[in-house]
Coordinates of C-alpha atoms and ligand atoms in Angstrom, one line a residue:
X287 CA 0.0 0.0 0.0
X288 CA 1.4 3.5 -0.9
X289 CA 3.3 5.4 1.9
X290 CA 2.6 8.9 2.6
X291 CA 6.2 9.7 4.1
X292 CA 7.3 13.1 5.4
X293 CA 9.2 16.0 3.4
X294 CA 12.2 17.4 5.7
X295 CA 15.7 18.8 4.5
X296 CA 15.0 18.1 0.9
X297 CA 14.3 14.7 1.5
X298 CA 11.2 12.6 1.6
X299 CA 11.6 10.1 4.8
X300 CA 9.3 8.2 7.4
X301 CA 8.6 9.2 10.9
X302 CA 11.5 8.9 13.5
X303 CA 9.1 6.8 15.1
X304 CA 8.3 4.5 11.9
X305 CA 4.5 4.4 13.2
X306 CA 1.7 4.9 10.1
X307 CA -2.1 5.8 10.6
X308 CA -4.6 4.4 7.6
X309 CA -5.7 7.0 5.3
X310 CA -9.8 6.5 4.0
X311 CA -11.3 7.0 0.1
X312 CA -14.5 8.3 1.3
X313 CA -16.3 7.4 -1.9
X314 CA -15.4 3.3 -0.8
X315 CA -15.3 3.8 2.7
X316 CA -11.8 1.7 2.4
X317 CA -8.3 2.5 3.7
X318 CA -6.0 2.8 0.3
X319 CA -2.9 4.4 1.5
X320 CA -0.4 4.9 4.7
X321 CA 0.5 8.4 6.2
X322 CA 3.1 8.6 8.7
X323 CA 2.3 9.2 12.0
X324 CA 4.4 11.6 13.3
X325 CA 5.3 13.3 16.2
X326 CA 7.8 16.6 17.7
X327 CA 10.4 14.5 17.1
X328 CA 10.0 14.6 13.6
X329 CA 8.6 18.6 14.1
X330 CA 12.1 19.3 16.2
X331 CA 13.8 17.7 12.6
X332 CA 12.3 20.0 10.9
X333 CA 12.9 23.0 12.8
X334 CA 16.4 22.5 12.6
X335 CA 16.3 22.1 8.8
X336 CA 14.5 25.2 8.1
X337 CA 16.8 26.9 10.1
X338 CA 19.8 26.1 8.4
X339 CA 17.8 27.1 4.7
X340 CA 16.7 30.5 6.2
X341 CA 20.0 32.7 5.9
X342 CA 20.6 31.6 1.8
X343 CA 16.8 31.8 1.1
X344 CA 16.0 34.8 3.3
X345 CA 19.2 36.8 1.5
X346 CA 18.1 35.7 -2.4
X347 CA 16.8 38.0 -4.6
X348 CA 13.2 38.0 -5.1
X349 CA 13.6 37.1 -8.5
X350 CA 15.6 34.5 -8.0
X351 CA 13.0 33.1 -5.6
X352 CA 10.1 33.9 -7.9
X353 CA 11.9 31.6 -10.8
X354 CA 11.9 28.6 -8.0
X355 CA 8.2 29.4 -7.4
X356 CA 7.2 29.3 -11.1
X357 CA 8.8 26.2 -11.6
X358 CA 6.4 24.7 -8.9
X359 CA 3.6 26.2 -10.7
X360 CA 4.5 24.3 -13.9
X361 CA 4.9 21.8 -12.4
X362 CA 1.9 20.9 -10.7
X363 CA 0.2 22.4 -13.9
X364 CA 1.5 19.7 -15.5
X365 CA 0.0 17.0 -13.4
X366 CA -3.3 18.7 -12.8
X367 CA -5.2 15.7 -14.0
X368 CA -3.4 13.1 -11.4
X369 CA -3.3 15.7 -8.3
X370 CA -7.1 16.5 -9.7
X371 CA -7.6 12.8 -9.3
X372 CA -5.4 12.0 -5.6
X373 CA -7.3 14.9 -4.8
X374 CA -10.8 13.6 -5.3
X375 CA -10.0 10.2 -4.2
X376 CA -8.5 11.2 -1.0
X377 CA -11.5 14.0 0.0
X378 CA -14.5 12.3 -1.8
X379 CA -14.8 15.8 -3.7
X380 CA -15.6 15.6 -7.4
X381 CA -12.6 14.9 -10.1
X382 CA -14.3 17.8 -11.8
X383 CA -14.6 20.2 -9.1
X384 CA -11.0 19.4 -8.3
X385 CA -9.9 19.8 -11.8
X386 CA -11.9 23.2 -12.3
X387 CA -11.4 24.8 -8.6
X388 CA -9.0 23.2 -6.3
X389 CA -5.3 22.6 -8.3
X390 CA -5.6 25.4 -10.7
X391 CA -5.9 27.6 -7.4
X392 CA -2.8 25.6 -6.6
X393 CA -0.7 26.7 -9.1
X394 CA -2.9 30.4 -9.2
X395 CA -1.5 30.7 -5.4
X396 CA 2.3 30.2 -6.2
X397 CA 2.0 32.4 -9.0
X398 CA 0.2 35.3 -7.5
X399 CA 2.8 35.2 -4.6
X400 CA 6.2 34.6 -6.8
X401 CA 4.7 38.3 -8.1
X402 CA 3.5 39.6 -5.5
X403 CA 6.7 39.4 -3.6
X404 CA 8.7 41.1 -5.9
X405 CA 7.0 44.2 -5.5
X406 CA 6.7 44.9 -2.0
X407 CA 8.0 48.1 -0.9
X408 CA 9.5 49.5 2.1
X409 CA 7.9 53.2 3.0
X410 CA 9.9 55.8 4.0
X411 CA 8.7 58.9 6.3
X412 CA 10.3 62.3 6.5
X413 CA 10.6 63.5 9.9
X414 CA 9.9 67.8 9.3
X415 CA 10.5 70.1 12.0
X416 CA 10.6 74.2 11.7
X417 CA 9.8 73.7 8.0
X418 CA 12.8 71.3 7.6
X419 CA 13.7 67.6 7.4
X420 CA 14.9 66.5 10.5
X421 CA 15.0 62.6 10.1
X422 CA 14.6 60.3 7.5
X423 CA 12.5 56.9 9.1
X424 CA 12.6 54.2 6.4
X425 CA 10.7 50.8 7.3
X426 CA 11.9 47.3 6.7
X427 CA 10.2 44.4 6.2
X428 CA 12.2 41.4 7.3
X429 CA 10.9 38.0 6.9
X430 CA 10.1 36.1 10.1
X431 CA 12.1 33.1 10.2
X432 CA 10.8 29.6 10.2
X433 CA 7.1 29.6 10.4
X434 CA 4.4 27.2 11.0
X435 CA 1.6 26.2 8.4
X436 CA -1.8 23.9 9.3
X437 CA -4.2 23.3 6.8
X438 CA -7.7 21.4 7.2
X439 CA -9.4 18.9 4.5
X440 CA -11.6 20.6 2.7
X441 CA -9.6 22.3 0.1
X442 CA -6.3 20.4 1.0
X443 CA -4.4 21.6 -1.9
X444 CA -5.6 24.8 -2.4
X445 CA -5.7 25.7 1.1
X446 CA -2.1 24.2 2.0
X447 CA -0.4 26.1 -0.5
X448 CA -2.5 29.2 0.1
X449 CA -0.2 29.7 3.7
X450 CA 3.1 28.3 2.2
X451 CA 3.2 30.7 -1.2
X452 CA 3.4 33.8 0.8
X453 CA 5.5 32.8 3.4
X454 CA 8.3 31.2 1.1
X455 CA 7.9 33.9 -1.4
X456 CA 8.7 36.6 0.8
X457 CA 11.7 34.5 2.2
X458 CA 10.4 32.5 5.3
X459 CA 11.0 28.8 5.9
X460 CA 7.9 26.6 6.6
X461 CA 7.7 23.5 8.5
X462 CA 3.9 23.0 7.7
X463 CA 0.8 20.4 8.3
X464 CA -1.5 19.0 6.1
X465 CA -4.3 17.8 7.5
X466 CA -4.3 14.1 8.4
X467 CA -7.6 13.4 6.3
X468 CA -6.3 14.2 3.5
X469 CA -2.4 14.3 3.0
X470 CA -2.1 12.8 -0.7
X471 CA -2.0 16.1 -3.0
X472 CA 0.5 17.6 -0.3
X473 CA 2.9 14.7 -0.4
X474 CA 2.9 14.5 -4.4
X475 CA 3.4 18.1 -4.3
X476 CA 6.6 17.7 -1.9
X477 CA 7.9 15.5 -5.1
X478 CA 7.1 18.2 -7.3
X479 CA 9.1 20.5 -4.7
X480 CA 12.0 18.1 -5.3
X481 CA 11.9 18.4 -9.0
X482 CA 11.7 22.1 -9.3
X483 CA 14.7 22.6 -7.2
X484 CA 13.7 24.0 -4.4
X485 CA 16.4 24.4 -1.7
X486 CA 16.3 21.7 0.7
X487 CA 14.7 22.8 4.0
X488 CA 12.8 26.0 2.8
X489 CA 9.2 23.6 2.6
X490 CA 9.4 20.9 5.1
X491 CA 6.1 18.8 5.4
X492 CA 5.1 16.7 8.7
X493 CA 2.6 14.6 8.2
X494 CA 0.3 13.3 11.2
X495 CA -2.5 13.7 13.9
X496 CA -3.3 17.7 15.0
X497 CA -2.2 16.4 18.9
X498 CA 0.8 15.1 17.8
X499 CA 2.4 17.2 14.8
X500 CA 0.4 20.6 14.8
X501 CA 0.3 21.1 18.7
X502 CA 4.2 20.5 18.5
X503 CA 4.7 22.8 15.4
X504 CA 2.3 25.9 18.0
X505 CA 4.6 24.9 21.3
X506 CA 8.1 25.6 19.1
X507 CA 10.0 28.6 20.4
X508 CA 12.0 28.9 17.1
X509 CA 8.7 28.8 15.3
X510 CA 7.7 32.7 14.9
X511 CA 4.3 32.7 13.8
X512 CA 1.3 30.1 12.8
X513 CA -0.9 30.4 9.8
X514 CA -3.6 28.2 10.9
X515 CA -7.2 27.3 9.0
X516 CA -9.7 24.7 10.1
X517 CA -11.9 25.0 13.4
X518 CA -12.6 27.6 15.7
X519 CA -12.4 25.2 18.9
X520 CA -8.9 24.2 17.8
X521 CA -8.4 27.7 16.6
X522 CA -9.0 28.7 20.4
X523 CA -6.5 26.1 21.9
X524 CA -3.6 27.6 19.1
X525 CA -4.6 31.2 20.7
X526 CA -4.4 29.7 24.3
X527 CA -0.8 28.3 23.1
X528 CA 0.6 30.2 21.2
X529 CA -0.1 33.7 23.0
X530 CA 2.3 33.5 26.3
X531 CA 5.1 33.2 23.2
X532 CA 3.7 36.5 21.7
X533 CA 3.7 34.4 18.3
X534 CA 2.2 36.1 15.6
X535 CA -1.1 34.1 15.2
X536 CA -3.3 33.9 11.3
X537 CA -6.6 32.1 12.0
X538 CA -8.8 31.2 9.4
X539 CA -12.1 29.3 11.4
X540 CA -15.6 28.4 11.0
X541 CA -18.4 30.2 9.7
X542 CA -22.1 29.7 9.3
X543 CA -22.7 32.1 6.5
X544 CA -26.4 33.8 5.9
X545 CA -27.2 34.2 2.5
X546 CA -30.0 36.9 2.0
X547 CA -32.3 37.1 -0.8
X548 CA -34.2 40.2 -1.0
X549 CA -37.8 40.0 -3.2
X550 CA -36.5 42.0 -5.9
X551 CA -33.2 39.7 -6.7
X552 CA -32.4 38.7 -10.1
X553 CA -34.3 35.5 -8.8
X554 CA -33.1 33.0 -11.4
X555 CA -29.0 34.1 -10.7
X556 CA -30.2 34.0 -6.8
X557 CA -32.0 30.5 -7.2
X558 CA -28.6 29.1 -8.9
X559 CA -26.1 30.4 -7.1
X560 CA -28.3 30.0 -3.6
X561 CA -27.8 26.2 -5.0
X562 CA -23.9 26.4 -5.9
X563 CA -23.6 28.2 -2.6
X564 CA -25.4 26.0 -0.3
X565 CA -23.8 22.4 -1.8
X566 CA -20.5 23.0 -3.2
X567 CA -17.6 20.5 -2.8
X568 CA -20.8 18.7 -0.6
X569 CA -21.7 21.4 2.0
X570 CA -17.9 21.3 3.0
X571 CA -16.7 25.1 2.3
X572 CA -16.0 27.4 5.0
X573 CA -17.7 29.7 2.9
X574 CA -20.4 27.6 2.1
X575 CA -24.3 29.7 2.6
X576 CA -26.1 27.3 5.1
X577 CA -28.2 29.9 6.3
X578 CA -30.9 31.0 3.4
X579 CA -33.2 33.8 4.6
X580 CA -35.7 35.0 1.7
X581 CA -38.2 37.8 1.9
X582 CA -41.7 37.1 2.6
X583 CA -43.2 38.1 -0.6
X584 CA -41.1 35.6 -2.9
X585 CA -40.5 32.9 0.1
X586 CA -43.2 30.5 -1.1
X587 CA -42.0 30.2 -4.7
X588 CA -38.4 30.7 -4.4
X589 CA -38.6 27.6 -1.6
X590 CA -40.5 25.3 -4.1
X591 CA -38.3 25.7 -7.2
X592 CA -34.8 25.8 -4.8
X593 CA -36.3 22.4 -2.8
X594 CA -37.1 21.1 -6.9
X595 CA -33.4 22.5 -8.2
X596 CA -31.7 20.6 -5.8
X597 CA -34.0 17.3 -6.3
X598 CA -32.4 17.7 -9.3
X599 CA -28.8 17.4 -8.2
X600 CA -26.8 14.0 -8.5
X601 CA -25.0 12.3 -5.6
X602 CA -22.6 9.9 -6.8
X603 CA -19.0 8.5 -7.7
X604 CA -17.0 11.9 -7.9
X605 CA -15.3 10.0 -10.2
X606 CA -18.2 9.8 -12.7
X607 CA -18.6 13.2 -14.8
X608 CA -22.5 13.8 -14.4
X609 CA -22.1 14.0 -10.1
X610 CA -22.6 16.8 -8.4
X611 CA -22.1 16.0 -4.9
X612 CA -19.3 13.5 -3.5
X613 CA -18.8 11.6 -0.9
X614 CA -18.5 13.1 2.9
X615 CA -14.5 13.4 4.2
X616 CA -15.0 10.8 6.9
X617 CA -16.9 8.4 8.5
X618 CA -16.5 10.6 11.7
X619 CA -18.1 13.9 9.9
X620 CA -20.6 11.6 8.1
X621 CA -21.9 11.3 11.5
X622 CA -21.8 14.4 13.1
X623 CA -23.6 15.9 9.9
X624 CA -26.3 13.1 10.3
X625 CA -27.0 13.9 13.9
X626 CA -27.2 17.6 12.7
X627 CA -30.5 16.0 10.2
X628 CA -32.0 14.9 13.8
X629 CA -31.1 17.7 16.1
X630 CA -33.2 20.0 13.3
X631 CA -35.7 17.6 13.8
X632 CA -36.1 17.7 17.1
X633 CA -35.7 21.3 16.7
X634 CA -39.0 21.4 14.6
X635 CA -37.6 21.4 11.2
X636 CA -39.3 20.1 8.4
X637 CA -36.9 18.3 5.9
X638 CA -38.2 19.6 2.8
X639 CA -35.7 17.0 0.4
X640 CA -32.7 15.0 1.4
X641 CA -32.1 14.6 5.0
X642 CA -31.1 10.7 4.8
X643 CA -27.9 9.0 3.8
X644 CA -27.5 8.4 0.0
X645 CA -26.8 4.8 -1.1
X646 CA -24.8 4.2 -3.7
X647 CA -24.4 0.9 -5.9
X648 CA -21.3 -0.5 -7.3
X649 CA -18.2 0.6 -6.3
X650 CA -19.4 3.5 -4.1
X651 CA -21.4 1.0 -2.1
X652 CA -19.5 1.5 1.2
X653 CA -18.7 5.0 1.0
X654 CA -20.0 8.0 2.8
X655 CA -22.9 9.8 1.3
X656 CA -25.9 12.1 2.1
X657 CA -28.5 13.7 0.0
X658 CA -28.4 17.6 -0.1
X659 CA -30.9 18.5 2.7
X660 CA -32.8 21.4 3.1
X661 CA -34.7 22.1 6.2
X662 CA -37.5 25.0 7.0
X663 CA -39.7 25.8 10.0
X664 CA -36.4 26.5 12.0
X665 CA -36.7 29.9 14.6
X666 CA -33.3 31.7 13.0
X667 CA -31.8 31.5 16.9
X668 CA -32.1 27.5 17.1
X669 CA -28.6 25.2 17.3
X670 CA -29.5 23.6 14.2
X671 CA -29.2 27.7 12.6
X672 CA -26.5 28.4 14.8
X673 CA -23.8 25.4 15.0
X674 CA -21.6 25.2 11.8
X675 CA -22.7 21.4 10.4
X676 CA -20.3 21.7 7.5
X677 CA -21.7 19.1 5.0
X678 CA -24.7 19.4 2.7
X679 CA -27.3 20.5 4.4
X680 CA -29.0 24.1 4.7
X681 CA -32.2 25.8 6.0
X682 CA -34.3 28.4 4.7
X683 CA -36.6 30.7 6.3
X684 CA -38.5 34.4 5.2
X685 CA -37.9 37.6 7.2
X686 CA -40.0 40.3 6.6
X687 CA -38.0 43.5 6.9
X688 CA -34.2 44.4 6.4
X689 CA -33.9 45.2 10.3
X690 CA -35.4 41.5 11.5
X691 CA -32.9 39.7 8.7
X692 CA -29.7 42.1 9.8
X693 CA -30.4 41.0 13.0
X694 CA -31.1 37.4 12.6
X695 CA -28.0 37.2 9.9
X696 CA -25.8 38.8 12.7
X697 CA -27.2 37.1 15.7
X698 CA -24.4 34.0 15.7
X699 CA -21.1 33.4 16.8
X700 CA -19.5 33.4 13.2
X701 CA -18.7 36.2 10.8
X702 CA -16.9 34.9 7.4
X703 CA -18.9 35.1 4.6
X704 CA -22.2 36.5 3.7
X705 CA -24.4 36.9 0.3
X706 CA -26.9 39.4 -0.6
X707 CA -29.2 39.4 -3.2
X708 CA -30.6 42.5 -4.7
X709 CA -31.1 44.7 -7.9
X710 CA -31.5 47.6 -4.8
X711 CA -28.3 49.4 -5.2
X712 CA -28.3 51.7 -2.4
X713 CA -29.6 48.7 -0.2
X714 CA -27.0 46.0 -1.1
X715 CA -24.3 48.9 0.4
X716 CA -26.1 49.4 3.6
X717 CA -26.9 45.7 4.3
X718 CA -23.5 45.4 3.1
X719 CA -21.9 47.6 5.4
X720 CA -23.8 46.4 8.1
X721 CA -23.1 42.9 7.6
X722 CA -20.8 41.4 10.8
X723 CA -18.6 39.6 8.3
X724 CA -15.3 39.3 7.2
X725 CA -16.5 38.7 3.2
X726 CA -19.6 40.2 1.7
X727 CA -21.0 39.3 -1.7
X728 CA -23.6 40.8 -3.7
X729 CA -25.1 39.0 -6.5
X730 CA -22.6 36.2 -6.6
X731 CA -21.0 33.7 -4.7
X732 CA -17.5 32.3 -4.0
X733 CA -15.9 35.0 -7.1
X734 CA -12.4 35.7 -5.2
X735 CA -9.9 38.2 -6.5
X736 CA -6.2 37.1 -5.1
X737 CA -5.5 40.9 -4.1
X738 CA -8.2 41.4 -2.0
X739 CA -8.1 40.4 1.8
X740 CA -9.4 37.3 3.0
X741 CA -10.7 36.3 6.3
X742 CA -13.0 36.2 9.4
X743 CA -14.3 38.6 12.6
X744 CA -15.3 37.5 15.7
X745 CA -15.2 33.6 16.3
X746 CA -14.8 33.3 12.7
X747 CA -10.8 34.2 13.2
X748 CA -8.4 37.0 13.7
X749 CA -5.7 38.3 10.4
X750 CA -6.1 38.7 6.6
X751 CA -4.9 36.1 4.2
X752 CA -4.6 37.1 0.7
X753 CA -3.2 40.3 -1.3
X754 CA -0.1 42.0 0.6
X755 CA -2.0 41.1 3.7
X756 CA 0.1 37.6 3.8
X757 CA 3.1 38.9 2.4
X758 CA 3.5 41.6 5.2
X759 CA 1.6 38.8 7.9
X760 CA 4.9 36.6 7.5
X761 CA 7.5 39.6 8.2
X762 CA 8.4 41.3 10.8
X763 CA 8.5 45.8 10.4
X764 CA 11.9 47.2 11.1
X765 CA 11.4 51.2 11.5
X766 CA 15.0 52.8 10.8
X767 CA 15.5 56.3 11.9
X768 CA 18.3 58.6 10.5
X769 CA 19.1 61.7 11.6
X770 CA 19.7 64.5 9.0
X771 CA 20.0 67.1 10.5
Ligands
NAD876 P1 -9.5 21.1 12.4 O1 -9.4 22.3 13.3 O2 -10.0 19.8 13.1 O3 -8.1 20.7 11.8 C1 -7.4 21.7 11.0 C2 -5.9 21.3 11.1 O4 -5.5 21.5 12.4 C3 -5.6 19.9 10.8 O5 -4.4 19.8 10.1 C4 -5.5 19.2 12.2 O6 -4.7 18.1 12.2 C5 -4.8 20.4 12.9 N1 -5.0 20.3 14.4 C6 -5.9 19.7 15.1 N2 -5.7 19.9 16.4 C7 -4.7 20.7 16.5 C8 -4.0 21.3 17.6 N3 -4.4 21.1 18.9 N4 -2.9 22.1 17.4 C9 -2.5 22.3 16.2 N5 -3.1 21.8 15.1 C10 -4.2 21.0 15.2 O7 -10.4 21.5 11.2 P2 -10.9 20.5 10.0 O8 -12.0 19.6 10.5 O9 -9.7 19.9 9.3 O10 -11.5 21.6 9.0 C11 -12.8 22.0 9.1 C12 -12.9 23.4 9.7 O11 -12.1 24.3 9.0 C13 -14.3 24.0 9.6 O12 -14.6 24.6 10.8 C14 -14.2 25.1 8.5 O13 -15.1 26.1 8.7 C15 -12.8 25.5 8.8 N6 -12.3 26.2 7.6 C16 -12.1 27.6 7.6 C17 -11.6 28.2 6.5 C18 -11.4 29.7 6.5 O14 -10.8 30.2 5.6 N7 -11.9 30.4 7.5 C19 -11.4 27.5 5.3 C20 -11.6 26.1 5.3 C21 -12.0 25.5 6.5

């Protein structure tokens, strides 16, 4: 069975401790590969590795480092269709969303960054006093050191690379986590590492459980800062970690994203995009609209042809072409989205379609699936409305004026994402504004521009990914003062 090994100093090698943990294909429901079960031994390894790259990667020219990056990016271009297909098998996402969404972002994410880095500026201040210059103040930006990278499952790729582009393009060294779900597309992209030429110990990859590799990788005193997406509970025990240190913390956590349809909408965009948004890589994007509030006068109809729409939608093989929804990650989120279905039943929620797991003949027969669910008669401050579920399930209710849904939209824990629908322009601005979330989108869902910062408020996370935001998030600012006169 194929070994998942770990990628420190250049090399690709087991765990010191030579333990390995049984990787799943959701779709089957069957372990098909090995992923080494590592622990701070192996973290401590890598430490020391991307401390002896820092000094000649830190000091090369931007270019130089930009020409390493590109390489990567042609690389996994190449081999988009087999890290397309890892990546599907390994996640239970579909081949097709994986070859349209997740690896092309791959390769967008080293690309944008290789740029990016090369033109980041220091700013310089002049100092005036009695009409003339006293001091010139010039500010550096001097990357951090080795820092730390953990990624969750579901956008491994896409997500993984998203924290190590920046940091390695602005001249950091990464010891970094994929998560332990779904480690394949990170460990073929380690080979791909290798064959571009990258330095050995700039990208170091430990592969294993959060307890034992990514707690190790937050408790590391030579470890400066910690880009960190997935959860908000273990989002919280990083904070608790990592703050006595004073290490500079990124966290990218849950959400439970409203998604707002106002009666005048362009109502066939709204009604296909409410679909895209709700089910999408099966219900498991952070971003994901779970949370569908529509406006009394159009609630009736737009709730019968949404329920019909996704009726409509295929739960499959992700390998087949005509799926639209995959399998589920694990067995273990299988079953916390299930007893979501019966906690919004005993909630009062009426399952308008799905709301049972899908069986699927043949190959698929032992894999993970669950009809796209959506639920209605749900008060807007129940758990079922309030708790992120993270799979494919959503609820919709109407609202009746712009202050109830504000306050309903805003009333949970999250703030990530939200969606508005509306041909009102001087109402998608003011719902906009007054949105508590990190991302607003009107008339569209999930359309990201690289430059623009990403990220969460309140228990949705703290720092900005994305843009300048990460380049500057992995350096530390150096102000020079020079007196003139
Ligand atoms: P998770 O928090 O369980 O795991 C994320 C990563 O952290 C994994 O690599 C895991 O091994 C590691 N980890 C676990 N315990 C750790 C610890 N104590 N110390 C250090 N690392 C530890 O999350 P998940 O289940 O993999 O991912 C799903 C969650 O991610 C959802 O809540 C989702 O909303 C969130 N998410 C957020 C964003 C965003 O941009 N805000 C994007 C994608 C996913």
């Amino acid at each position: 069975m194929q070994r998942i090994d770990n990628y420190i100093a250049g090399d690709l090698r087991p765990a010191v401790g030579g333990e390995y943990l049984d990787n799943y294909e959701p779709a089957t429901g069957a372990v098909y590969s090995l992923i080494a079960d590592s622990d701070e031994r192996d973290i401590e390894t890598a430490v020391i590795a991307a401390q002896a790259a820092f000094p000649a990667w830190s000091a090369m020219p931007a270019e130089e480092r930009f020409e390493v990056l590109m390489r990567i990016v042609s690389l996994i271009e190449r081999d988009l269709d087999a890290l397309a297909l890892a990546e599907s098998v390994d996640n239970g996402k579909t081949v097709a969303l994986a070859k349209r969404l997740d690896i092309p972002r791959a390769a967008s994410n080293f690309r944008f960054y290789a740029t990016a880095a090369m033109h980041l500026a220091n700013e310089s201040h002049e100092t005036t006093q009695a009409g003339a210059v006293q001091a010139l103040n010039y500010t550096l930006r001097q990357p951090l050191g080795v820092v730390g990278c953990i990624s969750p499952w579901n956008l491994p790729l896409y997500l993984f690379t998203w924290k190590i582009a920046p940091a390695i393009a602005v001249g950091c060294t990464v010891v970094a986590k994929p998560s332990e779900v779904t480690p394949m597309t990170a460990f073929m992209m380690s080979k791909l590492c290798i064959e571009a030429g990258l330095p050995p110990g700039v990208l170091n990859i430990v592969h294993g459980t959060g307890p034992k590799v990514g707690a190790p990788i937050v408790a590391h005193r030579d470890i400066k800062a910690i880009s960190f997406t997935g959860g908000t509970k273990t989002g919280e025990d990083i904070a608790r970690k990592a703050a006595p240190m004073f290490k500079k913390l990124s966290l990218e956590l849950g959400g439970k994203n409203p998604n707002i349809i106002f009666a005048d909408c362009d109502y066939e965009k709204a009604l296909d995009e409410t679909r895209r948004a709700a089910f999408a890589n099966q219900g498991e994007i952070c971003l994901c609209g779970s949370r569908i509030f529509v406006e009394r006068p159009i609630y009736e109809r737009f709730r019968d042809d949404f329920v019909a729409s996704v009726g409509e939608l295929k739960v499959g093989d992700p390998m087949s072409e005509d799926t639209d929804v995959g399998a589920i990650v694990s067995k273990q989120h299988f079953d916390k989205i299930m007893s979501y279905i019966a906690l919004a039943d005993e909630e009062g929620g009426r399952i308008l379609t799905g709301g049972r797991p899908a069986h699927i003949e043949g190959r698929t027969a032992g894999g993970w699936f669950i009809e796209p669910t959506v639920i209605e008669n749900l008060k807007h401050d129940c758990r079922t409305n309030h708790e992120e579920i993270f799979g494919p399930v959503a609820t919709i209710m109407p609202f009746d004026t712009e202050e109830e849904v504000l306050e309903w939209a805003n009333s949970v824990r999250y703030g990530l994402a939200a969606t508005v629908w509306t041909e009102n322009l001087s109402r998608a601005h003011r719902v906009a504004s007054r949105l508590e979330s990190g991302v607003v989108w009107v008339n569209c869902w999930l359309l990201r521009d690289l430059r623009t910062p990403f990220g969460g408020v309140k228990d949705s996370g703290v720092g900005r990914e994305g843009g300048f935001e990460a380049l500057r998030f992995f350096t530390e600012e150096k102000n020079v003062c020079v007196r003139i006169s």
